[in-house]
PDB file of C-alpha atoms in Angstrom:
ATOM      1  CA  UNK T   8      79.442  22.488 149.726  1.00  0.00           C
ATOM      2  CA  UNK T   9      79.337  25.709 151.221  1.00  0.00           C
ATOM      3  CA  UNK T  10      80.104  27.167 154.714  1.00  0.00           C
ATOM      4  CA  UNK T  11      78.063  26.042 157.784  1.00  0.00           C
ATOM      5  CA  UNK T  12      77.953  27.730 161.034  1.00  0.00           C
ATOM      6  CA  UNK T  13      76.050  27.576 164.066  1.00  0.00           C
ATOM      7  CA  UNK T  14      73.423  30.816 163.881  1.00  0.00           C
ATOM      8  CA  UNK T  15      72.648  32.023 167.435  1.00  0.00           C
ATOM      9  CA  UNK T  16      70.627  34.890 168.859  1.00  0.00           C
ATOM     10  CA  UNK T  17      70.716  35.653 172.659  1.00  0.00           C
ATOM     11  CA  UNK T  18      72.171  32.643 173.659  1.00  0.00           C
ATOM     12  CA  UNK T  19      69.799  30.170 171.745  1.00  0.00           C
ATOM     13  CA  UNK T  20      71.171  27.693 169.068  1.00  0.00           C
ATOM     14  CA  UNK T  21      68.648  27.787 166.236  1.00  0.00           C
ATOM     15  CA  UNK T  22      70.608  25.069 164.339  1.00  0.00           C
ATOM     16  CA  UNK T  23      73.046  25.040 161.530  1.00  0.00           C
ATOM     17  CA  UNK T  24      72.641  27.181 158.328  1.00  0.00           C
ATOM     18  CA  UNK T  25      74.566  26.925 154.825  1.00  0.00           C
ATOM     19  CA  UNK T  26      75.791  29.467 153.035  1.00  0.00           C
ATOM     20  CA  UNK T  27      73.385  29.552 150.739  1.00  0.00           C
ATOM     21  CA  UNK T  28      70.424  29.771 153.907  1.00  0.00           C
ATOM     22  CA  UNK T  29      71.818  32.836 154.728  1.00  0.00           C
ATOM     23  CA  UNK T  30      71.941  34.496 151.410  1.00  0.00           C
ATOM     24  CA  UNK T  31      68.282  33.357 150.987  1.00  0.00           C
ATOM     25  CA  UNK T  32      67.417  34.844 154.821  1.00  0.00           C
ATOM     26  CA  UNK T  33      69.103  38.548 153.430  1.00  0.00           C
ATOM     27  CA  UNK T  34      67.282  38.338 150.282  1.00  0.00           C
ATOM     28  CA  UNK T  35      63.863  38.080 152.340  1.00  0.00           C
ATOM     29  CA  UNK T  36      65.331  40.784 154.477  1.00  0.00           C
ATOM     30  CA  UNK T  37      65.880  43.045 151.717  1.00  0.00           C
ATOM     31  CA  UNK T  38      62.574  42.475 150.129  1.00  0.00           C
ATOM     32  CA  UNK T  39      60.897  43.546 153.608  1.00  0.00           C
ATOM     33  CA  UNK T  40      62.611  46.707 153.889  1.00  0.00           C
ATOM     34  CA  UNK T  41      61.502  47.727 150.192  1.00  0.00           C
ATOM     35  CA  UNK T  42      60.009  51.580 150.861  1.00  0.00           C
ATOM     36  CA  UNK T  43      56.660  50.724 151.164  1.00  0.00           C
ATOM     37  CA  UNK T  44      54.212  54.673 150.631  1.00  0.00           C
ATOM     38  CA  UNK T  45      50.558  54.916 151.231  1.00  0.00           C
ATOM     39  CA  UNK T  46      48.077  56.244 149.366  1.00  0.00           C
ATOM     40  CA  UNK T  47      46.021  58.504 152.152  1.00  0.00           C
ATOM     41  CA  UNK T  48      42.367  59.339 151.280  1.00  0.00           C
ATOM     42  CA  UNK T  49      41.148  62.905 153.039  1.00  0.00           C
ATOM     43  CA  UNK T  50      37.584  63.566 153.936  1.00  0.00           C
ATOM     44  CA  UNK T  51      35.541  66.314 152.050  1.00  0.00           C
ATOM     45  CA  UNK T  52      32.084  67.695 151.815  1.00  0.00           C
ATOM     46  CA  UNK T  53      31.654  67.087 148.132  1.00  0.00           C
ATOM     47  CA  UNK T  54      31.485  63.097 147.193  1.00  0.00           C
ATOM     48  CA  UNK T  55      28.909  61.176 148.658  1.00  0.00           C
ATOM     49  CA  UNK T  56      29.626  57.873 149.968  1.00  0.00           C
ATOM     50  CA  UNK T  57      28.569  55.736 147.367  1.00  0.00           C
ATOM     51  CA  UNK T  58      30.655  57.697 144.763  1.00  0.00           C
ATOM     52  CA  UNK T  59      33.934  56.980 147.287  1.00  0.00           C
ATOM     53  CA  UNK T  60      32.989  53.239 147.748  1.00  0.00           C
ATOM     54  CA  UNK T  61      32.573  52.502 143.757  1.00  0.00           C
ATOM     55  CA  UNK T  62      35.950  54.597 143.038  1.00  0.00           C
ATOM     56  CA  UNK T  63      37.984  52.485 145.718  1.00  0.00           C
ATOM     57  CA  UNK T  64      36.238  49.706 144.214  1.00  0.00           C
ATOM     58  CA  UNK T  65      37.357  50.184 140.570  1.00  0.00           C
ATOM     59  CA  UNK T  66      40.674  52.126 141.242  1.00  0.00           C
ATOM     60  CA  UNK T  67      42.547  50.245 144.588  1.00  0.00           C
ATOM     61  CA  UNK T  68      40.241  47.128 144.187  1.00  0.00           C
ATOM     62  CA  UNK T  69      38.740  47.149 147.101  1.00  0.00           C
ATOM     63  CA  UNK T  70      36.038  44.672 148.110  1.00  0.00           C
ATOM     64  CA  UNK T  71      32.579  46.428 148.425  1.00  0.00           C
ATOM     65  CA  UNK T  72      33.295  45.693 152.290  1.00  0.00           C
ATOM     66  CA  UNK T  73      36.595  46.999 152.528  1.00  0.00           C
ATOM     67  CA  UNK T  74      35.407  50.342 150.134  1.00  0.00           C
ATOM     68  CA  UNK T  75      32.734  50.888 152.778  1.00  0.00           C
ATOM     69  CA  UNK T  76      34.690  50.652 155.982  1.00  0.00           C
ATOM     70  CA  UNK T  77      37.453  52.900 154.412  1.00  0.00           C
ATOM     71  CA  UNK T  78      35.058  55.597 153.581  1.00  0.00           C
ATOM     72  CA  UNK T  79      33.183  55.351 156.933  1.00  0.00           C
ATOM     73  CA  UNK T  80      37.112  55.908 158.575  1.00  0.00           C
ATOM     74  CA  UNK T  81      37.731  58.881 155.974  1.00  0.00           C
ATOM     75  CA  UNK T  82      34.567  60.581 157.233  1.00  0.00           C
ATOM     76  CA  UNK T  83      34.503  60.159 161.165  1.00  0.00           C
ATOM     77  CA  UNK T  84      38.595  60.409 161.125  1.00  0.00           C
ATOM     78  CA  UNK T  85      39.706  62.891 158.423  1.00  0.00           C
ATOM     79  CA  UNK T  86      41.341  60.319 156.581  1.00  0.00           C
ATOM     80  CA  UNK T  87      42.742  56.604 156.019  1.00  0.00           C
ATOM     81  CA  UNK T  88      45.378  54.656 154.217  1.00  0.00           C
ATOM     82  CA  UNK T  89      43.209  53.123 151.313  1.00  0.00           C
ATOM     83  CA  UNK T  90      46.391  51.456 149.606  1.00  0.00           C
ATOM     84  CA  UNK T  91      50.026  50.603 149.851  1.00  0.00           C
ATOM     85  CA  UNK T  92      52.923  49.291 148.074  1.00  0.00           C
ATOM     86  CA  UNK T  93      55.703  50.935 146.289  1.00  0.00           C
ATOM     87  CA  UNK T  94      55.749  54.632 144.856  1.00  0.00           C
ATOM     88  CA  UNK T  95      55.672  53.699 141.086  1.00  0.00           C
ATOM     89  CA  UNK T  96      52.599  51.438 142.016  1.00  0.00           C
ATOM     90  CA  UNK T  97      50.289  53.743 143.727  1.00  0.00           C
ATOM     91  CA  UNK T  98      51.271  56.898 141.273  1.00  0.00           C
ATOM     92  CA  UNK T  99      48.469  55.926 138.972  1.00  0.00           C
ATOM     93  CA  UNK T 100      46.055  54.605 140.916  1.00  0.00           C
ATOM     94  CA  UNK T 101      46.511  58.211 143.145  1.00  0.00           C
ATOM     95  CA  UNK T 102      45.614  60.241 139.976  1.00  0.00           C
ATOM     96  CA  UNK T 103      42.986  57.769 138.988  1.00  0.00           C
ATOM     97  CA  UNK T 104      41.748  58.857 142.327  1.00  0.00           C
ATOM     98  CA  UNK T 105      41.941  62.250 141.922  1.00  0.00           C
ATOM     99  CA  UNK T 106      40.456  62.145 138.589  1.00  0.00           C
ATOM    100  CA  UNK T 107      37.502  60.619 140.491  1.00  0.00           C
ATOM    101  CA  UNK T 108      37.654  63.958 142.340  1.00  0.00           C
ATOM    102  CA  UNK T 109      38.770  62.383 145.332  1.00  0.00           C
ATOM    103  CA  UNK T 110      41.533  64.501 147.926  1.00  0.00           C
ATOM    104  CA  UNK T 111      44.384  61.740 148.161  1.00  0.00           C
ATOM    105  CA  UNK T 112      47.907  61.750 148.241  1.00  0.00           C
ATOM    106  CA  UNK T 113      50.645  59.342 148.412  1.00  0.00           C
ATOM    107  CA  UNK T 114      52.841  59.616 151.852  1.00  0.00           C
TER     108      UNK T 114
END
């Protein structure tokens, strides 16, 4: 059996963990802090709205809701975070985007 200890934080006993607790509690931790990027999508006067709405739709998979509210944010704010997750992830699905003709970038 492995170690136990008592785990406290400001004073407060939140019980006993094993060894094996705490390697699964910095596991989660590590997974949190995983770089997480953005894909930002920049207003312009070319593509209408339904063109943005269907391209979020097929390329991020975006509900038709979601597609909609993004573009209305991208056109009254300059821009909006249509996607994230990690770098290699959102590479493709950027230049999917700008295929689509769409001014994005991953941040």
């Amino acid at each position: 059996m492995g170690c136990r200890k008592i785990c406290k934080l400001e004073g407060i006993n939140w019980g006993i963990m094993s060894t094996r607790e705490e390697i699964s509690e910095e596991l989660l931790l590590e997974e949190e802090t995983v770089q997480q990027n953005e894909i930002v999508l920049f207003n312009d006067e070319v593509n209408t709205f339904d063109h943005v709405i269907n391209t979020l739709m097929l390329v991020c998979e975006h509900s038709p809701e979601q597609a909609e509210q993004c573009s209305l944010i991208v056109h009254y704010k300059g821009k909006c975070t249509v996607k994230t997750g990690e770098y290699e992830e959102l590479k493709p699905q950027c230049s999917k985007l700008l295929q689509a003709g769409l001014s994005a970038e991953i941040v």
